[in-house]
Coordinates of C-alpha atoms and ligand atoms in Angstrom, one line a residue:
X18 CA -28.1 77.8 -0.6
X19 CA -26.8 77.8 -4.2
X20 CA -25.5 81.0 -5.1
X21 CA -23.3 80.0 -8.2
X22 CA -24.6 81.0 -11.5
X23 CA -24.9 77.6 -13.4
X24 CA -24.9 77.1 -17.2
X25 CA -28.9 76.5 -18.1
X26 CA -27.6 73.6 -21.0
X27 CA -26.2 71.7 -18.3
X28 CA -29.0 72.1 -16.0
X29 CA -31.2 71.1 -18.7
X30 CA -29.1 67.8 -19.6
X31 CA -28.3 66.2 -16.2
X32 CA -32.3 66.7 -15.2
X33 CA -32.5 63.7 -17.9
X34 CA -29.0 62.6 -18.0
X35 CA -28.7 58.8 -17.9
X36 CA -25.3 58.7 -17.6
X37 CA -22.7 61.4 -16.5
X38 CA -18.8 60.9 -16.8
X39 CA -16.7 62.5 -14.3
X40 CA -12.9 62.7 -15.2
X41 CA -10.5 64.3 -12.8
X42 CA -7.0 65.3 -11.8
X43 CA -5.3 66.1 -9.5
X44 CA -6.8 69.7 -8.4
X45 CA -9.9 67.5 -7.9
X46 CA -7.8 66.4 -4.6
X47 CA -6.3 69.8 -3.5
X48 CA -8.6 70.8 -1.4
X49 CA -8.3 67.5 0.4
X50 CA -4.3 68.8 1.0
X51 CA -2.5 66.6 -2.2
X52 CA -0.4 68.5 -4.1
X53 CA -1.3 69.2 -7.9
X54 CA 1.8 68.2 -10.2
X55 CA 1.8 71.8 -12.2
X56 CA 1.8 75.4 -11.7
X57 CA 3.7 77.7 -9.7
X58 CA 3.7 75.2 -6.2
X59 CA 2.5 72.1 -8.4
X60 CA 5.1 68.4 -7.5
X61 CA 6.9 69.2 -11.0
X62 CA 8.3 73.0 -10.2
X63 CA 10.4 70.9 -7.5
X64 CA 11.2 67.2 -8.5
X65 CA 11.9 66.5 -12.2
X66 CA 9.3 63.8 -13.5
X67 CA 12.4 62.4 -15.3
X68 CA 14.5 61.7 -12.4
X69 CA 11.2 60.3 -10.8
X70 CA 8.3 58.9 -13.0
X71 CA 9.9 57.0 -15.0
X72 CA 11.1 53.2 -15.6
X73 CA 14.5 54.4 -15.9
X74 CA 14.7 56.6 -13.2
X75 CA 13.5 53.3 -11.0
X76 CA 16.3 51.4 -12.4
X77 CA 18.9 53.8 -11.7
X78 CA 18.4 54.5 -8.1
X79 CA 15.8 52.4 -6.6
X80 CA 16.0 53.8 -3.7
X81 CA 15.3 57.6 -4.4
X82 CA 11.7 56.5 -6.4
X83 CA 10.6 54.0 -3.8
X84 CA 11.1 56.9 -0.6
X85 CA 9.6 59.4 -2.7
X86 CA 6.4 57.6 -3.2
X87 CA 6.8 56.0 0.0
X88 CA 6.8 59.5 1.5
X89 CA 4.0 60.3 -0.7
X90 CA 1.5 57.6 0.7
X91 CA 1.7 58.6 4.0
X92 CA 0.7 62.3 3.0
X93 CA -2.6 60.5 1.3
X94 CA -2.7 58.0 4.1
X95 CA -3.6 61.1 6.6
X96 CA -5.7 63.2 4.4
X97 CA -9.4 63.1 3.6
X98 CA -11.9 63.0 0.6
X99 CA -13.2 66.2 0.3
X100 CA -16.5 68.2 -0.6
X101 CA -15.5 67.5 -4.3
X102 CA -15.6 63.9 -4.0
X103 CA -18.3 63.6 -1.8
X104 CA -20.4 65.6 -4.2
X105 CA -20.2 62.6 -6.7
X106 CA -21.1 60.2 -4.6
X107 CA -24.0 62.1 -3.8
X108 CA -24.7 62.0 -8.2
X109 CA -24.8 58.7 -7.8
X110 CA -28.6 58.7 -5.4
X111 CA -29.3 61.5 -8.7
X112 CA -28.3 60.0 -12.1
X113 CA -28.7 56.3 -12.6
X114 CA -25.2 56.1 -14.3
X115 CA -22.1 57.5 -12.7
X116 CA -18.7 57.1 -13.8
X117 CA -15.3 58.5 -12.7
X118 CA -12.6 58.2 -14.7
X119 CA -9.6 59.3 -13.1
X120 CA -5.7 60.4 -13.4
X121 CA -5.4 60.7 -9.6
X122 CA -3.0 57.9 -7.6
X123 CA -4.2 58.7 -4.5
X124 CA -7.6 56.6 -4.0
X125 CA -10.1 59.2 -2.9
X126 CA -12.6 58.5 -4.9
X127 CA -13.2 55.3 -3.3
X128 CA -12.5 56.1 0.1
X129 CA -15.6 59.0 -0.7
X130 CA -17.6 55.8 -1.7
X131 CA -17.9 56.2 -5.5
X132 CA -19.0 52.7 -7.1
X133 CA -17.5 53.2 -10.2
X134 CA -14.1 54.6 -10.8
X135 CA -11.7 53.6 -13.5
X136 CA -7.7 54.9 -12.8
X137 CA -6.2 55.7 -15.7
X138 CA -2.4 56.2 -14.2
X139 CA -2.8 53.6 -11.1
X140 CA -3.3 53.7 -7.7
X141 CA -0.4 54.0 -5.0
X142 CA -1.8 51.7 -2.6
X143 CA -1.2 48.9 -4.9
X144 CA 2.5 47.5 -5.6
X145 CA 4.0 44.8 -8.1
X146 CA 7.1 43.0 -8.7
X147 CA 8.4 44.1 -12.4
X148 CA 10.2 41.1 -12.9
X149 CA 7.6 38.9 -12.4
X150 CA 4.7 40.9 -12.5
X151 CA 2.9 39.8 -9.0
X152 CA 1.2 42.1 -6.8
X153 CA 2.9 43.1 -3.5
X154 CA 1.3 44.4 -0.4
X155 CA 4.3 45.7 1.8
X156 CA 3.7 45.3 5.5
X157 CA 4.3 48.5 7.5
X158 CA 5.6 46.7 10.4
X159 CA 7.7 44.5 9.2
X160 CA 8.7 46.3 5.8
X161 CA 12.9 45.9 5.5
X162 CA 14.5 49.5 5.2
X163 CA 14.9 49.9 1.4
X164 CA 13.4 48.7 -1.7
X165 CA 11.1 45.8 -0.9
X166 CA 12.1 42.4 -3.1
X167 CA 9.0 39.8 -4.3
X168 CA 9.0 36.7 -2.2
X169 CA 8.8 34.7 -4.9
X170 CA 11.1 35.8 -7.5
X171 CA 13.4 38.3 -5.8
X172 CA 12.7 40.5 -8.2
X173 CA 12.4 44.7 -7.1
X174 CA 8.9 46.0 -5.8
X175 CA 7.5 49.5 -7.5
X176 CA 4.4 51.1 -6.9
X177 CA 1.8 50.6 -9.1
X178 CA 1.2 53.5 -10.8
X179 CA 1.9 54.7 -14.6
X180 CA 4.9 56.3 -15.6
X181 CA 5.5 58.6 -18.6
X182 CA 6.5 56.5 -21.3
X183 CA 4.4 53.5 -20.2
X184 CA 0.8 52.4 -21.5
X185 CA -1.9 52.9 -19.4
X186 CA -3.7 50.0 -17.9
X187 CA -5.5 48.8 -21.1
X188 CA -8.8 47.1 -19.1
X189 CA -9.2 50.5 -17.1
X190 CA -8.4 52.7 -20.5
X191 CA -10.8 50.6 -22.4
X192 CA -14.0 50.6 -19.7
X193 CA -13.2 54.6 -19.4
X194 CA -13.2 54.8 -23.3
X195 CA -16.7 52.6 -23.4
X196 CA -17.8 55.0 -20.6
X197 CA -17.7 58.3 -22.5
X198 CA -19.2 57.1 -25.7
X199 CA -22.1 56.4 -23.3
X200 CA -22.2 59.7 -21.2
X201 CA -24.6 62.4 -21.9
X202 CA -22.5 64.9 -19.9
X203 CA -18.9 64.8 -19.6
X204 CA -17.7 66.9 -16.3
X205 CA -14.5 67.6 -16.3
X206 CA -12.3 68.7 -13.0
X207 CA -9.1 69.8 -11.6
X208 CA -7.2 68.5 -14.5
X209 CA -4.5 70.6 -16.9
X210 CA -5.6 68.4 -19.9
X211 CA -2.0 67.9 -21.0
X212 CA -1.0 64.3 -20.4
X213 CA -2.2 62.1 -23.1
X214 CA -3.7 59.9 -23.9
X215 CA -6.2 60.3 -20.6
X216 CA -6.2 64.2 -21.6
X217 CA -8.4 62.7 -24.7
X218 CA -11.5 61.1 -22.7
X219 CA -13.8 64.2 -22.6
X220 CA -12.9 65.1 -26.5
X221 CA -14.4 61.1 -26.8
X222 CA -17.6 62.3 -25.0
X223 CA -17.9 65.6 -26.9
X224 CA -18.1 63.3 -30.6
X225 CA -20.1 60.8 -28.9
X226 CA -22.7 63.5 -28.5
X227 CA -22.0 64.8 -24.6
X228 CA -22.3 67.9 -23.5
X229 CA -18.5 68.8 -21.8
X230 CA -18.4 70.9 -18.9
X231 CA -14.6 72.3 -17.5
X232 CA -14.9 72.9 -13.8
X233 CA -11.5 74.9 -12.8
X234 CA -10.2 77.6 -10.8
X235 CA -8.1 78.8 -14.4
X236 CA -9.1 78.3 -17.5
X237 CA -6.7 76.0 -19.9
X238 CA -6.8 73.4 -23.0
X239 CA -10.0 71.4 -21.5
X240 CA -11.9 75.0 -21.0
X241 CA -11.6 76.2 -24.5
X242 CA -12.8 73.0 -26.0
X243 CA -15.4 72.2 -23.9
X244 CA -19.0 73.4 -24.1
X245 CA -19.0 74.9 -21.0
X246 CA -16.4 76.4 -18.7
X247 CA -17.4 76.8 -14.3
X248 CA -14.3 78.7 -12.9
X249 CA -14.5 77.5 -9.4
X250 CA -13.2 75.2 -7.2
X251 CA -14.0 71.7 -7.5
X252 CA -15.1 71.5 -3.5
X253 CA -17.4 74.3 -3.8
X254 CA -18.6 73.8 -7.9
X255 CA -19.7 70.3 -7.8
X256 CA -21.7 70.4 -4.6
X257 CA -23.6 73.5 -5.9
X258 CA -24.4 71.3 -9.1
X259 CA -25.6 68.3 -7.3
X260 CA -27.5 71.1 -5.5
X261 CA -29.4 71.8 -8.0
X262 CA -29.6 68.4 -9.6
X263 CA -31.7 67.2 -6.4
X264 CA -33.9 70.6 -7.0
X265 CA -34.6 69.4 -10.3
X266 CA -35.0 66.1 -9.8
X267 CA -37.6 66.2 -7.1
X268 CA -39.5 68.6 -9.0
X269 CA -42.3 67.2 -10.9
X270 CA -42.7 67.1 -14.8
X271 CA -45.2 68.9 -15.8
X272 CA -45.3 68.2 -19.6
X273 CA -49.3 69.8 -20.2
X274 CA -51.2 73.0 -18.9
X275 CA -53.0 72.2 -15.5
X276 CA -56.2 71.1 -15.7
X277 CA -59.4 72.6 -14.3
X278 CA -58.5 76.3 -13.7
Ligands
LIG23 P1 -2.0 69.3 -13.1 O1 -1.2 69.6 -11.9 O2 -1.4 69.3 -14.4 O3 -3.3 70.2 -13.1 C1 -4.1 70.5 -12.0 C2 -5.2 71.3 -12.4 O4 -6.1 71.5 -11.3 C3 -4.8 72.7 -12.8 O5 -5.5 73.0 -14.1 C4 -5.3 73.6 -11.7 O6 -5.8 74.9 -12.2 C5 -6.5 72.8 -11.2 N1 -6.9 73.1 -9.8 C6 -6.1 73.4 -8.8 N2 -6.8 73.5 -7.6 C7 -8.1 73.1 -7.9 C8 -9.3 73.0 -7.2 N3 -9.3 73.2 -5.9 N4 -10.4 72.6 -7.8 C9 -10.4 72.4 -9.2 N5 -9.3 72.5 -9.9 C10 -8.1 72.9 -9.3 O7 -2.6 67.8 -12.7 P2 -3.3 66.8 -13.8 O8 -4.0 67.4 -14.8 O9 -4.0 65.8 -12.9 O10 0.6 61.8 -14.5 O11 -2.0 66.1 -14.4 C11 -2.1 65.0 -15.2 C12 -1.0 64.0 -15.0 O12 0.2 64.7 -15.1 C13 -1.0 63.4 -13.7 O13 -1.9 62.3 -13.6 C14 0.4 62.9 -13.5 C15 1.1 64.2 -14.0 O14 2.4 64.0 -14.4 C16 1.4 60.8 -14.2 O15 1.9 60.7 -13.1 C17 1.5 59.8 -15.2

């Protein structure tokens, strides 16, 4: 049963929507048990991105950057999508066009079974020698202690996801930029709307002529500028919208007055 009180504009677009956008962040994976990076308990009131997230951080002790996202992929390995993600899959049997655009490392949207998902900051599954550039699977049984080296060059192993001061990945940045010039609704979810440039896709949408719904437990940058704010978490929010989205797309259209009464 759908309880939530939904905005009637957004009901009204996604009953024609051709395309929807979803972009998300990390609170989009907190119910599945992955920390969010701000806020009182969030990854950056502990570590310092600095000393972490960054090229020179890697340089300067290898070893630190490599465990701590080493230790981080075995938290993701053991967790599950969650109602949230499985709710967009769901879209996808709904609206002919769906398309997540992410900031999130951690995979779930694919493990949910979302066609579609472009990752703005990387994916820590995926590894890559940075003197040579090649991709690098490590094997968990046979992984040497320490900072893995490329078998062809020798060159040190990092994970593959974006660090502040880098560019994002220009083929994923570009299809996600396409993407919300196409969408005629822009969701977005769990995200603080800080980091730039992915911070910018929904404002993209918004000019291109999408309505822009925030989903969040708080309100923030991405909820004053958006057309609609749902203060709610994103496991319980966006299965009540695809709720109502199969309501109203099962019902029929009845676009003149019924005949022979
Ligand atoms: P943040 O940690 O900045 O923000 C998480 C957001 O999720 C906050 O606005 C929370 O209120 C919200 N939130 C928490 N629980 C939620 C729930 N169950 N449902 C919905 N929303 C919830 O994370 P991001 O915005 O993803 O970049 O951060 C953006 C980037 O900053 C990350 O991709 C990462 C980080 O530094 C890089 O590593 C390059």
């Amino acid at each position: 049963m759908n309880s939530r009180e939904l905005p009637r504009r957004l009901l009204d677009r996604l009953a024609t929507a051709h395309s929807v956008l979803v972009f998300t962040g990390a609170g989009m994976s907190a119910e599945s048990g992955v920390p969010t990076f701000r806020g009182a308990e969030g990854i950056w009131s502990t570590f310092k991105p600095e000393e972490l997230a960054t090229m020179n951080a890697f340089l300067r002790n290898p070893q630190l950057v490599w465990e701590w996202y080493a230790h981080r992929r075995t938290i993701i390995a053991t967790i599950q999508p969650n109602a949230g993600h499985r709710a967009v899959v769901a879209m996808e049997k709904l609206v002919p066009h769906v398309v997540i655009v992410t900031q999130n490392i951690d995979n779930l949207h694919r493990r949910a079974g979302s066609t579609t998902v472009y990752e703005l900051h990387g994916n820590i599954e995926r590894n890559y020698c940075v003197k040579c550039g090649s991709p690098h699977q490590p094997d968990a049984e046979t992984a040497p202690v320490g900072v893995p080296r490329c078998a062809s060059c020798g060159g040190l192993i990092r994970p593959d996801v974006v660090w502040f001061g880098e560019m994002l990945p220009e083929d994923e940045w570009n299809a996600a930029v396409r993407a919300a010039n196409g969408a005629d609704v822009c969701l977005s979810v769990g995200t603080s709307g800080v980091v730039y440039p992915a911070a910018s896709i929904p404002s993209i949408a918004r000019r291109a002529g999408a309505l822009h719904v925030d989903v969040n437990p708080e309100p923030g940058p991405l909820s004053e500028a958006a057309d609609e704010f749902i203060r709610g978490l994103a496991g319980e929010v966006l299965p009540d919208i695809v709720g109502r989205l199969e309501e109203l797309r099962s019902r029929p259209n009845i676009t003149e007055p019924e005949k022979g009464l």
